[in-house]
Amino acid sequence: MKKTVLLAGTALALAFGISTAEAAKLKACWVYTGPIGDFGYSYQHDQGRLAVEKELGDKVETAYVENVAEGPDAERVFERFAREGCGIVFGTSFGFMDAELKVAKKFPKVKFEHATGYKSAPNMGLYNARFYEGRYILGQIAAKESKAGVAGYIVSFPIPEVVMGINAFMLGAQSVNPNFKAKIVWVNSWFDPGKEADAAKALFDQGADIIVQHTDSTAAIQVAEERGLKGFGQSSDMAKFAPKAQLTAIVDNWGPHYIKSVKAVLDGTWKPGDAWEGIKDGTVHMADFANMSDDTKKLAEATEAKIVAGWNPFTGPIADQDGKERYAAGVVAPDKDLLGMNWYVKGVDDKLPQ
Amino acid sequence: MLEAFILTVITAATPLMLAALGELVVERSGVLNLGVEGMMVMGAVAGFAVTISTGSPWLGVLAGAAAGLLTSLLFAVVTLTLVANQVASGLALTMFGLGLSGLIGESFVGQPGIKLQPANIPGLTDLPVVGRILFGQDALVYLSFVMIVVVSLFLFRSRAGLILRAVGDNHSSAHALGYSVIKVRYLAVMFGGAMAGLGGAYLSVAYTPLWVENMTAGRGWIALALVVFASWTPLRIFFGAYLFGAVTVLQFHAQALGIGFPSQFLSMLPYVATVVVLVAISGNRRATLFNTPACLGQSFVPDR
């Protein structure tokens, strides 16, 4: 209900505010699922929007609507943006897929891009980030730095993106220490600082000495800081919150992609792409490697360089939990498999919630 | 291990206990304020903002209580003076609080907070096992226990508490006896607001020193459920809050131990417990009538 109210308000403001836009400027528009104040997913997308403003200056004008519920509400927002002269509209959440596609078909002259989905159209491209590349590096760092040989892993929901992350982390950890363990705790929420802190405490109490998270707040790493243990930031660089605990962070850096797309629209060269970008493209950015031994740092940097050079962490041999071989030695898991991943690699000590 | 578990449960239970105690007094006066979530989140943002602006978590806590109180005043004016529907106004208050706190807090996102430090009494805090549990908590934890006693004594051992319960049970009679129903309810709502604000400030100043939109994540609703769970008695609020806290923390421990139990089921448990208690108390008609404020949610208009 709250979202609807906010939405109605924003839509109204847009209706009155933007009709005076100059025709010469390109208008780029963003639709966010959360508040830009989440210091996580939507916040990072908005940082990308700000990067576009900074880079292209007065050639563009940007607009955004935050807190858009996934579903019919989203369709209204996309349609309004399309009618109001947006040249390109970015839908930043998986759940906007169908709504955005519908509007894209209705407005063939407007360009659309959708994040993390799989449906496209002649005027709707896809973009995503290979966060798993970063997770592999986290796994290696964790296995190197952990004295207990056990990491605590806080996760939200069992969707492919999250499972892919756990697997990449474990593959990285096992490449250093084949007996490395991760204790996995599902908090069933993307975002609940209190629960995330409680989960972190429970994991530390049970002997983990490094915390990994696939939830959005800084609560877990703050617990690590308090206890003098280590952890990784998520989505944003959280070093400010945990200067002694943060080993590194996987930062969602959408700026380069957004700048590229908006520039392409300005030059008239935009094509609906299927961009799944990673560390190489700058979309996945590793925060400073800190609070670790030089040895670990070297390994992390070497792996980062290897990934930039084109190596994929999901290169066989990879066996699943039951020991069945999924990819033979040298075989790289195709993207389609990764995007639908619903099984654990060998050594994960958890049953995947079905 | 047990010590660590209890320490975690205490931090999980305290915000619930503070907010639920406040709402209990409100409901005992016959007012149903569904805006606990909104008041809590206002307390959280004000607590955080004042803490990092002044550098003092204490001022932050006070600001949290004040913000909760001010937010509740809005509800009081709308429902008590203007006699609007309490359910609708309470829901609106929650949405209002969530929206306004996001607006106020925008510039505080991504800034690390300052944590309210726990007590450290030389000699006592270092005692094995019980030391940190009994003597190493922050002030708000102790306050939450003091408030259980204070609210109990107030409601059942003081004249003012008797008047408040009379207003909640039969506002017409209380009015006929010459008590100001509206004044009593104003005070009760303001107390509830301040307590919810304290609960919110506990989140952003002591529990997880950070601010993000929506950080209460439904705790206001759990506090509301707790009041019913406790069948409107302060002591049972304590049991309820610690039970809810314990179940939440226990399920994380169970998962980390690799006990193959669906986490969704465990997340559901506190609410199942509430339903079970509701069924149990509605089975005992006399107990229900004894504790449930009879005028709960009913507006009062003085006839002269």
PDB file of C-alpha atoms in Angstrom, chain B residues 32-285:
ATOM      1  CA  LEU B  32      -6.160   0.391  19.064  1.00  0.00           C
ATOM      2  CA  ASN B  33      -3.135   2.034  17.455  1.00  0.00           C
ATOM      3  CA  LEU B  34      -1.987  -0.033  14.486  1.00  0.00           C
ATOM      4  CA  GLY B  35       0.709   2.525  13.748  1.00  0.00           C
ATOM      5  CA  VAL B  36       3.387   0.911  15.938  1.00  0.00           C
ATOM      6  CA  GLU B  37       5.571   0.152  12.917  1.00  0.00           C
ATOM      7  CA  GLY B  38       5.385   3.780  11.790  1.00  0.00           C
ATOM      8  CA  MET B  39       6.214   5.147  15.238  1.00  0.00           C
ATOM      9  CA  MET B  40       9.073   2.684  15.636  1.00  0.00           C
ATOM     10  CA  VAL B  41      10.639   3.595  12.330  1.00  0.00           C
ATOM     11  CA  MET B  42      10.367   7.302  13.190  1.00  0.00           C
ATOM     12  CA  GLY B  43      12.117   6.536  16.471  1.00  0.00           C
ATOM     13  CA  ALA B  44      14.795   4.648  14.580  1.00  0.00           C
ATOM     14  CA  VAL B  45      15.532   7.466  12.139  1.00  0.00           C
ATOM     15  CA  ALA B  46      15.456  10.192  14.790  1.00  0.00           C
ATOM     16  CA  GLY B  47      17.634   8.121  17.107  1.00  0.00           C
ATOM     17  CA  PHE B  48      20.176   7.520  14.388  1.00  0.00           C
ATOM     18  CA  ALA B  49      20.183  11.092  13.083  1.00  0.00           C
ATOM     19  CA  VAL B  50      20.620  12.674  16.493  1.00  0.00           C
ATOM     20  CA  THR B  51      23.246  10.127  17.531  1.00  0.00           C
ATOM     21  CA  ILE B  52      25.542  10.828  14.628  1.00  0.00           C
ATOM     22  CA  SER B  53      24.846  14.561  14.591  1.00  0.00           C
ATOM     23  CA  THR B  54      25.666  15.018  18.278  1.00  0.00           C
ATOM     24  CA  GLY B  55      27.929  12.023  18.820  1.00  0.00           C
ATOM     25  CA  SER B  56      25.842  10.949  21.794  1.00  0.00           C
ATOM     26  CA  PRO B  57      23.795   7.752  21.619  1.00  0.00           C
ATOM     27  CA  TRP B  58      22.020   8.883  24.772  1.00  0.00           C
ATOM     28  CA  LEU B  59      20.616  11.969  23.067  1.00  0.00           C
ATOM     29  CA  GLY B  60      19.743   9.683  20.168  1.00  0.00           C
ATOM     30  CA  VAL B  61      17.694   7.424  22.408  1.00  0.00           C
ATOM     31  CA  LEU B  62      15.881  10.425  23.865  1.00  0.00           C
ATOM     32  CA  ALA B  63      15.238  11.788  20.374  1.00  0.00           C
ATOM     33  CA  GLY B  64      13.861   8.397  19.342  1.00  0.00           C
ATOM     34  CA  ALA B  65      11.349   8.448  22.184  1.00  0.00           C
ATOM     35  CA  ALA B  66      10.427  12.049  21.374  1.00  0.00           C
ATOM     36  CA  ALA B  67       9.933  11.252  17.689  1.00  0.00           C
ATOM     37  CA  GLY B  68       7.695   8.291  18.532  1.00  0.00           C
ATOM     38  CA  LEU B  69       5.700  10.481  20.887  1.00  0.00           C
ATOM     39  CA  LEU B  70       5.245  13.245  18.305  1.00  0.00           C
ATOM     40  CA  THR B  71       4.169  10.734  15.662  1.00  0.00           C
ATOM     41  CA  SER B  72       1.631   9.230  18.039  1.00  0.00           C
ATOM     42  CA  LEU B  73       0.283  12.688  18.795  1.00  0.00           C
ATOM     43  CA  LEU B  74      -0.810  12.923  15.186  1.00  0.00           C
ATOM     44  CA  PHE B  75      -2.754   9.693  15.619  1.00  0.00           C
ATOM     45  CA  ALA B  76      -4.240  10.980  18.886  1.00  0.00           C
ATOM     46  CA  VAL B  77      -5.491  14.194  17.310  1.00  0.00           C
ATOM     47  CA  VAL B  78      -7.041  12.361  14.374  1.00  0.00           C
ATOM     48  CA  THR B  79      -8.724   9.568  16.344  1.00  0.00           C
ATOM     49  CA  LEU B  80      -9.482  11.182  19.719  1.00  0.00           C
ATOM     50  CA  THR B  81     -10.211  14.820  18.897  1.00  0.00           C
ATOM     51  CA  LEU B  82     -11.496  14.356  15.363  1.00  0.00           C
ATOM     52  CA  VAL B  83     -12.956  10.899  16.149  1.00  0.00           C
ATOM     53  CA  ALA B  84     -11.710   9.192  13.002  1.00  0.00           C
ATOM     54  CA  ASN B  85     -11.677   5.422  12.640  1.00  0.00           C
ATOM     55  CA  GLN B  86      -8.786   4.005  14.684  1.00  0.00           C
ATOM     56  CA  VAL B  87      -7.949   1.075  12.424  1.00  0.00           C
ATOM     57  CA  ALA B  88      -7.705   3.186   9.288  1.00  0.00           C
ATOM     58  CA  SER B  89      -5.795   5.954  11.070  1.00  0.00           C
ATOM     59  CA  GLY B  90      -3.345   3.469  12.567  1.00  0.00           C
ATOM     60  CA  LEU B  91      -2.623   1.908   9.193  1.00  0.00           C
ATOM     61  CA  ALA B  92      -2.190   5.368   7.711  1.00  0.00           C
ATOM     62  CA  LEU B  93       0.225   6.242  10.519  1.00  0.00           C
ATOM     63  CA  THR B  94       2.403   3.258   9.623  1.00  0.00           C
ATOM     64  CA  MET B  95       2.571   4.284   5.968  1.00  0.00           C
ATOM     65  CA  PHE B  96       3.182   7.892   6.947  1.00  0.00           C
ATOM     66  CA  GLY B  97       5.993   6.918   9.302  1.00  0.00           C
ATOM     67  CA  LEU B  98       7.691   4.661   6.756  1.00  0.00           C
ATOM     68  CA  GLY B  99       7.549   7.367   4.080  1.00  0.00           C
ATOM     69  CA  LEU B 100       8.578  10.313   6.252  1.00  0.00           C
ATOM     70  CA  SER B 101      11.438   8.411   7.899  1.00  0.00           C
ATOM     71  CA  GLY B 102      12.803   7.544   4.460  1.00  0.00           C
ATOM     72  CA  LEU B 103      12.715  11.212   3.500  1.00  0.00           C
ATOM     73  CA  ILE B 104      14.360  12.402   6.725  1.00  0.00           C
ATOM     74  CA  GLY B 105      16.924   9.636   6.664  1.00  0.00           C
ATOM     75  CA  GLU B 106      18.039  10.034   3.058  1.00  0.00           C
ATOM     76  CA  SER B 107      21.273  11.822   3.893  1.00  0.00           C
ATOM     77  CA  PHE B 108      22.088   9.337   6.663  1.00  0.00           C
ATOM     78  CA  VAL B 109      22.120   6.271   4.450  1.00  0.00           C
ATOM     79  CA  GLY B 110      25.534   4.674   4.214  1.00  0.00           C
ATOM     80  CA  GLN B 111      26.947   6.319   7.320  1.00  0.00           C
ATOM     81  CA  PRO B 112      28.175   4.130  10.146  1.00  0.00           C
ATOM     82  CA  GLY B 113      26.431   4.811  13.427  1.00  0.00           C
ATOM     83  CA  ILE B 114      27.649   5.028  16.997  1.00  0.00           C
ATOM     84  CA  LYS B 115      26.686   2.144  19.215  1.00  0.00           C
ATOM     85  CA  LEU B 116      25.159   2.557  22.640  1.00  0.00           C
ATOM     86  CA  GLN B 117      27.798   0.862  24.789  1.00  0.00           C
ATOM     87  CA  PRO B 118      26.834  -1.931  27.142  1.00  0.00           C
ATOM     88  CA  ALA B 119      27.468  -1.611  30.852  1.00  0.00           C
ATOM     89  CA  ASN B 120      30.832  -2.697  32.139  1.00  0.00           C
ATOM     90  CA  ILE B 121      30.990  -3.099  35.907  1.00  0.00           C
ATOM     91  CA  PRO B 122      34.461  -4.203  36.960  1.00  0.00           C
ATOM     92  CA  GLY B 123      34.265  -7.499  38.786  1.00  0.00           C
ATOM     93  CA  LEU B 124      30.652  -8.237  37.950  1.00  0.00           C
ATOM     94  CA  THR B 125      30.660  -8.130  34.136  1.00  0.00           C
ATOM     95  CA  ASP B 126      33.629 -10.493  34.043  1.00  0.00           C
ATOM     96  CA  LEU B 127      31.894 -13.188  36.086  1.00  0.00           C
ATOM     97  CA  PRO B 128      31.732 -16.476  34.202  1.00  0.00           C
ATOM     98  CA  VAL B 129      28.512 -17.336  32.345  1.00  0.00           C
ATOM     99  CA  VAL B 130      26.109 -14.909  34.040  1.00  0.00           C
ATOM    100  CA  GLY B 131      28.437 -11.874  34.083  1.00  0.00           C
ATOM    101  CA  ARG B 132      27.687 -10.502  30.638  1.00  0.00           C
ATOM    102  CA  ILE B 133      24.067 -11.590  30.675  1.00  0.00           C
ATOM    103  CA  LEU B 134      23.219  -9.853  33.948  1.00  0.00           C
ATOM    104  CA  PHE B 135      25.730  -7.025  34.162  1.00  0.00           C
ATOM    105  CA  GLY B 136      26.885  -6.402  30.608  1.00  0.00           C
ATOM    106  CA  GLN B 137      23.775  -5.125  28.857  1.00  0.00           C
ATOM    107  CA  ASP B 138      23.070  -1.648  27.565  1.00  0.00           C
ATOM    108  CA  ALA B 139      20.806   0.724  29.430  1.00  0.00           C
ATOM    109  CA  LEU B 140      17.757   0.123  27.242  1.00  0.00           C
ATOM    110  CA  VAL B 141      17.723  -3.574  28.117  1.00  0.00           C
ATOM    111  CA  TYR B 142      17.606  -2.732  31.816  1.00  0.00           C
ATOM    112  CA  LEU B 143      15.013  -0.073  31.098  1.00  0.00           C
ATOM    113  CA  SER B 144      12.814  -2.615  29.319  1.00  0.00           C
ATOM    114  CA  PHE B 145      12.755  -4.762  32.462  1.00  0.00           C
ATOM    115  CA  VAL B 146      12.152  -1.799  34.736  1.00  0.00           C
ATOM    116  CA  MET B 147       9.245  -0.802  32.499  1.00  0.00           C
ATOM    117  CA  ILE B 148       7.636  -4.237  32.866  1.00  0.00           C
ATOM    118  CA  VAL B 149       7.536  -3.692  36.628  1.00  0.00           C
ATOM    119  CA  VAL B 150       6.505  -0.054  36.332  1.00  0.00           C
ATOM    120  CA  VAL B 151       3.677  -0.773  33.911  1.00  0.00           C
ATOM    121  CA  SER B 152       2.456  -3.699  36.036  1.00  0.00           C
ATOM    122  CA  LEU B 153       2.415  -1.641  39.219  1.00  0.00           C
ATOM    123  CA  PHE B 154       0.832   1.295  37.424  1.00  0.00           C
ATOM    124  CA  LEU B 155      -1.965  -0.727  35.854  1.00  0.00           C
ATOM    125  CA  PHE B 156      -2.868  -2.947  38.788  1.00  0.00           C
ATOM    126  CA  ARG B 157      -1.622  -1.189  41.913  1.00  0.00           C
ATOM    127  CA  SER B 158      -2.302   2.487  41.298  1.00  0.00           C
ATOM    128  CA  ARG B 159      -5.366   4.653  41.186  1.00  0.00           C
ATOM    129  CA  ALA B 160      -4.307   6.203  37.901  1.00  0.00           C
ATOM    130  CA  GLY B 161      -3.994   2.711  36.416  1.00  0.00           C
ATOM    131  CA  LEU B 162      -7.447   1.825  37.647  1.00  0.00           C
ATOM    132  CA  ILE B 163      -8.840   4.899  35.926  1.00  0.00           C
ATOM    133  CA  LEU B 164      -7.015   4.002  32.723  1.00  0.00           C
ATOM    134  CA  ARG B 165      -8.444   0.478  32.760  1.00  0.00           C
ATOM    135  CA  ALA B 166     -11.903   1.846  33.549  1.00  0.00           C
ATOM    136  CA  VAL B 167     -11.663   4.112  30.515  1.00  0.00           C
ATOM    137  CA  GLY B 168     -10.689   1.133  28.403  1.00  0.00           C
ATOM    138  CA  ASP B 169     -13.401  -1.147  29.731  1.00  0.00           C
ATOM    139  CA  ASN B 170     -16.359   1.208  29.797  1.00  0.00           C
ATOM    140  CA  HIS B 171     -15.745   4.720  28.614  1.00  0.00           C
ATOM    141  CA  SER B 172     -19.326   5.867  29.182  1.00  0.00           C
ATOM    142  CA  SER B 173     -19.251   4.931  32.873  1.00  0.00           C
ATOM    143  CA  ALA B 174     -15.815   6.435  33.341  1.00  0.00           C
ATOM    144  CA  HIS B 175     -17.099   9.608  31.735  1.00  0.00           C
ATOM    145  CA  ALA B 176     -20.214   9.586  33.939  1.00  0.00           C
ATOM    146  CA  LEU B 177     -17.965   9.309  36.990  1.00  0.00           C
ATOM    147  CA  GLY B 178     -16.271  12.502  35.902  1.00  0.00           C
ATOM    148  CA  TYR B 179     -13.065  11.200  34.392  1.00  0.00           C
ATOM    149  CA  SER B 180     -11.836  12.746  31.197  1.00  0.00           C
ATOM    150  CA  VAL B 181     -11.787   9.818  28.761  1.00  0.00           C
ATOM    151  CA  ILE B 182     -10.086  11.824  26.044  1.00  0.00           C
ATOM    152  CA  LYS B 183      -7.345  13.131  28.329  1.00  0.00           C
ATOM    153  CA  VAL B 184      -6.551   9.639  29.645  1.00  0.00           C
ATOM    154  CA  ARG B 185      -6.415   8.253  26.135  1.00  0.00           C
ATOM    155  CA  TYR B 186      -4.196  11.081  24.907  1.00  0.00           C
ATOM    156  CA  LEU B 187      -1.699  10.305  27.646  1.00  0.00           C
ATOM    157  CA  ALA B 188      -1.848   6.578  26.947  1.00  0.00           C
ATOM    158  CA  VAL B 189      -1.307   7.045  23.208  1.00  0.00           C
ATOM    159  CA  MET B 190       1.626   9.375  23.859  1.00  0.00           C
ATOM    160  CA  PHE B 191       3.196   6.842  26.226  1.00  0.00           C
ATOM    161  CA  GLY B 192       2.749   4.149  23.591  1.00  0.00           C
ATOM    162  CA  GLY B 193       4.369   6.396  20.991  1.00  0.00           C
ATOM    163  CA  ALA B 194       7.366   7.137  23.201  1.00  0.00           C
ATOM    164  CA  MET B 195       7.873   3.426  23.939  1.00  0.00           C
ATOM    165  CA  ALA B 196       7.602   2.482  20.259  1.00  0.00           C
ATOM    166  CA  GLY B 197      10.094   5.260  19.494  1.00  0.00           C
ATOM    167  CA  LEU B 198      12.452   3.804  22.112  1.00  0.00           C
ATOM    168  CA  GLY B 199      12.095   0.385  20.503  1.00  0.00           C
ATOM    169  CA  GLY B 200      12.947   1.904  17.130  1.00  0.00           C
ATOM    170  CA  ALA B 201      15.910   3.817  18.542  1.00  0.00           C
ATOM    171  CA  TYR B 202      17.140   0.573  20.083  1.00  0.00           C
ATOM    172  CA  LEU B 203      17.310  -0.863  16.566  1.00  0.00           C
ATOM    173  CA  SER B 204      19.313   1.969  15.023  1.00  0.00           C
ATOM    174  CA  VAL B 205      21.481   2.824  18.025  1.00  0.00           C
ATOM    175  CA  ALA B 206      22.096  -0.414  19.931  1.00  0.00           C
ATOM    176  CA  TYR B 207      21.040  -3.457  17.882  1.00  0.00           C
ATOM    177  CA  THR B 208      22.435  -2.597  14.440  1.00  0.00           C
ATOM    178  CA  PRO B 209      23.963   0.885  14.439  1.00  0.00           C
ATOM    179  CA  LEU B 210      22.977   1.908  10.935  1.00  0.00           C
ATOM    180  CA  TRP B 211      20.092   3.567   9.149  1.00  0.00           C
ATOM    181  CA  VAL B 212      18.326   2.260   6.087  1.00  0.00           C
ATOM    182  CA  GLU B 213      14.774   2.806   4.962  1.00  0.00           C
ATOM    183  CA  ASN B 214      12.278   0.403   6.416  1.00  0.00           C
ATOM    184  CA  MET B 215      14.787  -0.976   8.884  1.00  0.00           C
ATOM    185  CA  THR B 216      12.138  -2.034  11.413  1.00  0.00           C
ATOM    186  CA  ALA B 217      11.197  -4.753   8.886  1.00  0.00           C
ATOM    187  CA  GLY B 218       7.851  -5.630  10.452  1.00  0.00           C
ATOM    188  CA  ARG B 219       8.838  -5.561  14.131  1.00  0.00           C
ATOM    189  CA  GLY B 220       6.002  -3.140  14.867  1.00  0.00           C
ATOM    190  CA  TRP B 221       3.533  -5.737  13.668  1.00  0.00           C
ATOM    191  CA  ILE B 222       5.130  -8.412  15.822  1.00  0.00           C
ATOM    192  CA  ALA B 223       4.818  -6.061  18.810  1.00  0.00           C
ATOM    193  CA  LEU B 224       1.106  -5.704  18.049  1.00  0.00           C
ATOM    194  CA  ALA B 225       0.728  -9.467  17.894  1.00  0.00           C
ATOM    195  CA  LEU B 226       2.601  -9.742  21.179  1.00  0.00           C
ATOM    196  CA  VAL B 227       0.040  -7.615  22.991  1.00  0.00           C
ATOM    197  CA  VAL B 228      -2.679 -10.067  22.007  1.00  0.00           C
ATOM    198  CA  PHE B 229      -0.344 -12.998  22.674  1.00  0.00           C
ATOM    199  CA  ALA B 230       0.180 -11.607  26.186  1.00  0.00           C
ATOM    200  CA  SER B 231      -3.588 -11.191  26.609  1.00  0.00           C
ATOM    201  CA  TRP B 232      -2.978  -7.596  27.759  1.00  0.00           C
ATOM    202  CA  THR B 233      -0.781  -8.406  30.768  1.00  0.00           C
ATOM    203  CA  PRO B 234       2.738  -6.913  31.121  1.00  0.00           C
ATOM    204  CA  LEU B 235       4.467  -9.980  32.530  1.00  0.00           C
ATOM    205  CA  ARG B 236       3.350 -12.100  29.598  1.00  0.00           C
ATOM    206  CA  ILE B 237       4.781  -9.461  27.238  1.00  0.00           C
ATOM    207  CA  PHE B 238       8.146 -10.361  28.712  1.00  0.00           C
ATOM    208  CA  PHE B 239       7.594 -14.081  28.073  1.00  0.00           C
ATOM    209  CA  GLY B 240       6.227 -13.430  24.609  1.00  0.00           C
ATOM    210  CA  ALA B 241       9.037 -11.123  23.520  1.00  0.00           C
ATOM    211  CA  TYR B 242      11.705 -13.545  24.711  1.00  0.00           C
ATOM    212  CA  LEU B 243       9.913 -16.492  23.156  1.00  0.00           C
ATOM    213  CA  PHE B 244       9.702 -14.691  19.791  1.00  0.00           C
ATOM    214  CA  GLY B 245      13.342 -13.653  20.094  1.00  0.00           C
ATOM    215  CA  ALA B 246      14.437 -17.149  21.087  1.00  0.00           C
ATOM    216  CA  VAL B 247      12.616 -18.828  18.212  1.00  0.00           C
ATOM    217  CA  THR B 248      14.186 -16.431  15.685  1.00  0.00           C
ATOM    218  CA  VAL B 249      17.689 -16.962  16.997  1.00  0.00           C
ATOM    219  CA  LEU B 250      17.191 -20.690  17.528  1.00  0.00           C
ATOM    220  CA  GLN B 251      16.263 -21.213  13.911  1.00  0.00           C
ATOM    221  CA  PHE B 252      19.526 -19.594  12.802  1.00  0.00           C
ATOM    222  CA  HIS B 253      21.450 -21.855  15.150  1.00  0.00           C
ATOM    223  CA  ALA B 254      19.570 -24.907  13.911  1.00  0.00           C
ATOM    224  CA  GLN B 255      20.409 -24.004  10.319  1.00  0.00           C
ATOM    225  CA  ALA B 256      24.061 -23.343  11.051  1.00  0.00           C
ATOM    226  CA  LEU B 257      24.263 -26.716  12.808  1.00  0.00           C
ATOM    227  CA  GLY B 258      22.979 -28.218   9.597  1.00  0.00           C
ATOM    228  CA  ILE B 259      19.753 -29.544  11.084  1.00  0.00           C
ATOM    229  CA  GLY B 260      17.747 -30.164   7.950  1.00  0.00           C
ATOM    230  CA  PHE B 261      14.630 -28.316   8.977  1.00  0.00           C
ATOM    231  CA  PRO B 262      12.880 -25.934   6.586  1.00  0.00           C
ATOM    232  CA  SER B 263      13.818 -22.416   7.620  1.00  0.00           C
ATOM    233  CA  GLN B 264      10.477 -21.089   6.406  1.00  0.00           C
ATOM    234  CA  PHE B 265       8.700 -23.257   8.950  1.00  0.00           C
ATOM    235  CA  LEU B 266      10.813 -21.918  11.768  1.00  0.00           C
ATOM    236  CA  SER B 267      10.258 -18.323  10.617  1.00  0.00           C
ATOM    237  CA  MET B 268       6.556 -19.009  10.841  1.00  0.00           C
ATOM    238  CA  LEU B 269       6.649 -20.350  14.416  1.00  0.00           C
ATOM    239  CA  PRO B 270       6.168 -17.089  16.348  1.00  0.00           C
ATOM    240  CA  TYR B 271       2.959 -16.405  14.457  1.00  0.00           C
ATOM    241  CA  VAL B 272       1.714 -19.932  14.983  1.00  0.00           C
ATOM    242  CA  ALA B 273       2.340 -19.396  18.687  1.00  0.00           C
ATOM    243  CA  THR B 274       0.166 -16.257  18.595  1.00  0.00           C
ATOM    244  CA  VAL B 275      -2.685 -18.107  16.927  1.00  0.00           C
ATOM    245  CA  VAL B 276      -2.419 -20.931  19.466  1.00  0.00           C
ATOM    246  CA  VAL B 277      -2.564 -18.473  22.353  1.00  0.00           C
ATOM    247  CA  LEU B 278      -5.554 -16.721  20.788  1.00  0.00           C
ATOM    248  CA  VAL B 279      -7.379 -20.032  20.523  1.00  0.00           C
ATOM    249  CA  ALA B 280      -6.401 -20.960  24.067  1.00  0.00           C
ATOM    250  CA  ILE B 281      -7.575 -17.702  25.637  1.00  0.00           C
ATOM    251  CA  SER B 282     -10.783 -17.562  23.664  1.00  0.00           C
ATOM    252  CA  GLY B 283     -11.556 -21.017  25.065  1.00  0.00           C
ATOM    253  CA  ASN B 284     -11.485 -19.573  28.548  1.00  0.00           C
ATOM    254  CA  ARG B 285     -14.275 -17.026  28.405  1.00  0.00           C
TER     255      ARG B 285
END
